[in-house]
CSV table of C-alpha atoms in Angstrom, one decimal:
chain,number,residue,atom,x,y,z
A,1255,MET,CA,-76.1,-25.2,-16.7
A,1256,THR,CA,-76.4,-28.6,-18.3
A,1257,ILE,CA,-77.0,-31.3,-15.9
A,1258,GLN,CA,-75.2,-34.6,-16.2
A,1259,PRO,CA,-77.1,-37.7,-17.5
A,1260,ALA,CA,-79.2,-39.2,-14.7
A,1261,ALA,CA,-80.3,-42.7,-14.1
A,1262,ALA,CA,-83.8,-43.4,-15.2
A,1263,VAL,CA,-86.4,-43.1,-12.5
A,1264,VAL,CA,-88.0,-46.5,-12.0
A,1265,GLY,CA,-89.7,-46.1,-8.6
A,1266,ASP,CA,-92.7,-43.9,-8.4
A,1267,PRO,CA,-91.8,-40.7,-6.4
A,1268,ALA,CA,-95.5,-40.0,-5.8
A,1269,THR,CA,-95.5,-42.9,-3.3
A,1270,LEU,CA,-92.7,-41.3,-1.2
A,1271,THR,CA,-93.2,-39.5,2.1
A,1272,LEU,CA,-90.7,-38.0,4.6
A,1273,GLN,CA,-90.9,-38.5,8.4
A,1274,PHE,CA,-88.8,-36.1,10.4
A,1275,GLN,CA,-87.1,-36.6,13.8
A,1276,HIS,CA,-85.4,-33.6,15.3
A,1277,THR,CA,-82.6,-33.7,17.9
A,1278,ALA,CA,-81.3,-30.6,19.8
A,1279,GLN,CA,-79.3,-30.2,23.0
A,1280,LEU,CA,-81.3,-29.6,26.2
A,1281,VAL,CA,-78.8,-26.9,27.2
A,1282,ASP,CA,-78.1,-24.1,24.7
A,1283,PRO,CA,-80.2,-25.8,22.0
A,1284,SER,CA,-80.0,-23.1,19.4
A,1285,TRP,CA,-76.5,-23.8,17.9
A,1286,LEU,CA,-76.9,-27.2,16.3
A,1287,GLU,CA,-79.8,-29.3,15.1
A,1288,ILE,CA,-79.8,-32.8,13.8
A,1289,TRP,CA,-82.5,-34.0,11.5
A,1290,GLN,CA,-83.1,-37.7,10.9
A,1291,VAL,CA,-85.5,-38.2,8.0
A,1292,GLN,CA,-87.0,-41.5,7.2
A,1293,ILE,CA,-88.0,-42.0,3.6
A,1294,CYS,CA,-91.1,-44.2,3.1
A,1295,ALA,CA,-92.8,-45.6,0.0
A,1296,ASP,CA,-96.5,-46.5,0.6
A,1297,GLY,CA,-95.7,-46.3,4.3
A,1298,LYS,CA,-92.8,-48.7,4.2
A,1299,PRO,CA,-89.2,-47.5,4.9
A,1300,VAL,CA,-87.0,-47.4,1.8
A,1301,GLY,CA,-84.2,-45.1,3.1
A,1302,SER,CA,-83.0,-42.4,5.3
A,1303,LEU,CA,-81.3,-39.0,5.3
A,1304,ARG,CA,-79.3,-37.3,8.0
A,1305,ALA,CA,-78.7,-33.5,8.0
A,1306,VAL,CA,-77.0,-31.3,10.5
A,1307,ASN,CA,-78.2,-27.7,10.8
A,1308,GLY,CA,-75.6,-25.2,12.1
A,1309,LEU,CA,-77.3,-21.9,12.9
A,1310,TYR,CA,-75.2,-18.8,13.0
A,1311,GLY,CA,-77.1,-15.8,11.5
A,1312,SER,CA,-80.4,-14.2,12.6
A,1313,GLY,CA,-82.0,-15.7,9.5
A,1314,GLY,CA,-81.7,-19.1,11.2
A,1315,LEU,CA,-83.4,-17.8,14.3
A,1316,GLN,CA,-86.3,-16.3,12.2
A,1317,ALA,CA,-86.7,-19.6,10.3
A,1318,ARG,CA,-87.0,-21.5,13.6
A,1319,ARG,CA,-89.6,-19.1,14.9
A,1320,GLU,CA,-91.6,-19.5,11.7
A,1321,ILE,CA,-91.5,-23.3,12.0
A,1322,ARG,CA,-92.0,-23.7,15.7
A,1323,GLY,CA,-93.7,-20.6,16.8
A,1324,PRO,CA,-92.8,-17.6,19.0
A,1325,SER,CA,-91.9,-19.8,21.9
A,1326,CYS,CA,-88.6,-20.8,20.1
A,1327,PRO,CA,-85.7,-20.2,22.5
A,1328,GLU,CA,-83.8,-16.9,21.9
A,1329,ALA,CA,-80.4,-17.3,20.2
A,1330,TRP,CA,-78.7,-14.2,18.9
A,1331,GLU,CA,-79.5,-11.4,16.5
A,1332,PHE,CA,-77.2,-8.8,14.8
A,1333,ASP,CA,-78.1,-5.3,13.5
A,1334,ASP,CA,-76.0,-5.5,10.4
A,1335,GLN,CA,-73.5,-7.6,8.5
A,1336,GLU,CA,-70.5,-6.0,10.3
A,1337,ASP,CA,-71.8,-7.1,13.7
A,1338,LEU,CA,-71.6,-10.7,12.6
A,1339,PHE,CA,-67.8,-10.6,12.6
A,1340,SER,CA,-67.3,-8.6,15.8
A,1341,PRO,CA,-65.5,-10.3,18.7
A,1342,GLU,CA,-68.9,-11.6,19.9
A,1343,GLY,CA,-69.7,-12.9,16.4
A,1344,ASP,CA,-66.3,-14.6,16.2
A,1345,ALA,CA,-66.9,-16.3,19.5
A,1346,GLN,CA,-70.2,-17.6,18.2
A,1347,LEU,CA,-68.6,-18.9,15.1
A,1348,ASP,CA,-65.9,-20.6,17.2
A,1349,ARG,CA,-68.7,-22.4,19.1
A,1350,LEU,CA,-70.5,-23.4,15.9
A,1351,ARG,CA,-67.2,-24.7,14.6
A,1352,SER,CA,-66.6,-26.7,17.7
A,1353,ARG,CA,-70.1,-28.2,17.7
A,1354,LEU,CA,-69.8,-29.3,14.1
A,1355,SER,CA,-66.4,-30.8,14.7
A,1356,SER,CA,-67.8,-32.9,17.5
A,1357,GLN,CA,-70.1,-34.6,15.0
A,1358,GLY,CA,-67.2,-36.0,13.1
A,1359,GLY,CA,-67.3,-37.2,9.5
A,1360,LEU,CA,-68.4,-34.6,7.0
A,1361,CYS,CA,-69.4,-32.1,9.7
A,1362,ALA,CA,-65.8,-32.1,11.0
A,1363,VAL,CA,-64.6,-31.5,7.4
A,1364,VAL,CA,-67.0,-28.6,7.0
A,1365,ALA,CA,-65.9,-27.1,10.3
A,1366,GLN,CA,-62.2,-27.3,9.2
A,1367,GLN,CA,-62.6,-26.1,5.7
A,1368,ILE,CA,-65.6,-23.8,5.4
A,1369,LEU,CA,-65.7,-22.4,8.9
A,1370,SER,CA,-61.9,-22.2,9.3
A,1371,ASP,CA,-60.0,-19.0,10.0
A,1372,VAL,CA,-58.2,-19.5,6.7
A,1373,GLU,CA,-61.5,-19.5,4.8
A,1374,VAL,CA,-62.6,-16.5,7.0
A,1375,GLY,CA,-65.5,-18.5,8.4
A,1376,LEU,CA,-68.8,-17.4,6.8
A,1377,ARG,CA,-67.6,-13.9,5.8
A,1378,GLU,CA,-67.5,-14.6,2.1
A,1379,TRP,CA,-70.8,-16.4,1.8
A,1380,GLY,CA,-74.2,-14.8,1.2
A,1381,SER,CA,-75.7,-17.3,3.6
A,1382,LEU,CA,-74.9,-17.3,7.3
A,1383,ASN,CA,-76.0,-20.8,8.3
A,1384,VAL,CA,-74.7,-24.2,7.2
A,1385,PHE,CA,-76.9,-27.2,6.5
A,1386,VAL,CA,-74.8,-30.4,6.0
A,1387,PHE,CA,-76.2,-33.5,4.3
A,1388,ASP,CA,-73.9,-36.1,5.6
A,1389,GLN,CA,-75.7,-39.5,5.3
A,1390,LEU,CA,-78.1,-40.9,2.8
A,1391,SER,CA,-79.4,-44.4,2.0
A,1392,LEU,CA,-82.0,-45.4,-0.5
A,1393,SER,CA,-83.0,-48.9,-1.6
A,1394,ALA,CA,-83.9,-49.9,-5.1
A,1395,PRO,CA,-85.8,-48.8,-7.2
A,1396,PHE,CA,-85.5,-45.4,-5.5
A,1397,ASN,CA,-81.7,-45.2,-5.3
A,1398,VAL,CA,-81.3,-42.8,-8.2
A,1399,PRO,CA,-79.9,-39.2,-8.2
A,1400,PRO,CA,-83.2,-37.4,-9.2
A,1401,ILE,CA,-85.0,-38.9,-6.2
A,1402,ALA,CA,-82.1,-38.3,-3.9
A,1403,ALA,CA,-81.9,-34.7,-5.1
A,1404,ALA,CA,-85.7,-34.2,-4.6
A,1405,VAL,CA,-85.4,-35.6,-1.0
A,1406,ALA,CA,-82.5,-33.2,-0.2
A,1407,ALA,CA,-84.4,-30.2,-1.7
A,1408,SER,CA,-87.6,-31.0,0.2
A,1409,VAL,CA,-85.7,-31.4,3.5
A,1410,SER,CA,-83.9,-28.1,3.1
A,1411,ASP,CA,-87.1,-26.3,2.1
A,1412,LEU,CA,-88.9,-27.6,5.2
A,1413,VAL,CA,-86.3,-27.2,7.9
A,1414,ALA,CA,-83.3,-25.1,6.8
A,1415,ALA,CA,-83.1,-21.4,7.2
A,1416,ASP,CA,-83.6,-19.3,4.0
A,1417,ASP,CA,-80.0,-18.2,4.1
A,1418,SER,CA,-78.2,-21.5,4.4
A,1419,LEU,CA,-75.1,-22.9,2.8
A,1420,LEU,CA,-76.2,-26.4,1.7
A,1421,VAL,CA,-73.2,-28.7,1.8
A,1422,PHE,CA,-72.8,-32.1,0.2
A,1423,PRO,CA,-69.9,-34.6,0.1
A,1424,THR,CA,-67.7,-35.1,-3.0
A,1425,GLY,CA,-65.3,-37.6,-1.5
A,1426,THR,CA,-65.5,-40.5,1.0
A,1427,VAL,CA,-65.7,-38.5,4.3
A,1428,THR,CA,-69.2,-39.5,5.2
A,1429,GLU,CA,-69.8,-42.3,7.8
A,1430,GLY,CA,-72.2,-44.8,6.3
A,1431,GLY,CA,-74.8,-44.4,3.5
A,1432,ASP,CA,-74.2,-43.8,-0.1
A,1433,THR,CA,-71.8,-40.9,-0.6
A,1434,ALA,CA,-71.8,-41.1,-4.4
A,1435,LEU,CA,-75.6,-40.8,-4.4
A,1436,LEU,CA,-75.5,-37.9,-2.1
A,1437,GLU,CA,-72.9,-36.2,-4.2
A,1438,ALA,CA,-74.9,-36.8,-7.3
A,1439,ALA,CA,-78.0,-35.2,-5.6
A,1440,GLY,CA,-76.0,-32.1,-4.9
A,1441,ARG,CA,-74.8,-31.9,-8.4
A,1442,LEU,CA,-78.3,-32.1,-9.8
A,1443,LEU,CA,-79.3,-29.2,-7.5
A,1444,TRP,CA,-76.4,-27.2,-9.0
A,1445,ALA,CA,-74.0,-27.5,-6.0
A,1446,GLU,CA,-70.6,-26.0,-6.8
A,1447,GLN,CA,-67.2,-27.6,-6.1
A,1448,PHE,CA,-65.5,-26.2,-3.0
A,1449,SER,CA,-62.8,-28.7,-2.3
A,1450,ASP,CA,-61.9,-32.4,-3.0
A,1451,ASP,CA,-64.3,-33.2,-0.1
A,1452,LEU,CA,-67.2,-30.7,-0.4
A,1453,CYS,CA,-69.6,-29.0,-2.8
A,1454,PHE,CA,-72.0,-26.3,-1.8
A,1455,LEU,CA,-75.2,-24.5,-2.8
A,1456,ASP,CA,-75.6,-21.0,-1.4
A,1457,THR,CA,-79.4,-20.5,-1.0
A,1458,LYS,CA,-79.0,-16.7,-0.6
A,1459,PHE,CA,-78.3,-16.6,-4.4
A,1460,ASP,CA,-79.8,-19.8,-5.7
A,1461,GLN,CA,-82.5,-19.3,-8.3
A,1462,ARG,CA,-83.7,-22.9,-7.9
A,1463,GLU,CA,-82.9,-23.9,-11.4
A,1464,GLY,CA,-81.6,-27.2,-10.2
A,1465,VAL,CA,-84.8,-27.9,-8.2
A,1466,ALA,CA,-86.8,-27.2,-11.3
A,1467,GLU,CA,-84.8,-29.6,-13.4
A,1468,VAL,CA,-85.1,-32.3,-10.8
A,1469,ARG,CA,-88.9,-31.9,-10.8
A,1470,GLU,CA,-88.9,-32.1,-14.5
A,1471,LEU,CA,-86.9,-35.4,-14.3
A,1472,LEU,CA,-89.5,-36.7,-11.9
A,1473,SER,CA,-92.6,-35.6,-13.8
A,1474,PRO,CA,-94.7,-38.3,-15.5
A,1475,GLY,CA,-93.4,-39.2,-19.0
A,1476,SER,CA,-89.9,-37.8,-18.4
A,1477,ASP,CA,-87.1,-39.9,-19.7
A,1478,ALA,CA,-84.0,-39.1,-17.6
A,1479,ASP,CA,-81.8,-41.2,-19.9
A,1480,GLU,CA,-82.2,-38.7,-22.7
A,1481,ARG,CA,-80.9,-35.8,-20.7
């Protein structure tokens, strides 16, 4: 895949750090997680990213155990792929759809389009969890697609389940932030078009070529304008 020309990286990405704030419901916390990430340069805030983690498959549960230890609350586990779409599995998908819809904005669009009965929920995807990037802001000189893509990739690596459908906006359905920059970040990571509103990257099959290209763009001496 040939990536589109990217804006030159002016700000030094080596100065950037990510600070995570995690929000989960007190009752039944295992269905939906909200991650607020503050982006800092030399300790000073230069932006933020919001991502919503919708956990459905047992891979999501395993990922949470690895991150937070064995005390992580039990959710649900299935013996095989067929069990995911039993009546019990459908009920869980309905609950995840409802929780995403309640978030509004891009999450509601994901619930309607990707988790809809028409699109057979998650049946046709390799991944069984959804990780929605719905708000991003970056101030100059860091507001360029390669840095936005690197931030998104780092956040998903750190907190998303291994089998996650990463979802980015392609329209104007986000509430606040820079939708165009978030869309460009998804494109650099090789996200594919799903609809007029969404593009996605299925981590179950992703070979991380996009991540490698982003890292090359951010490496010292790289000239993104020539790509």
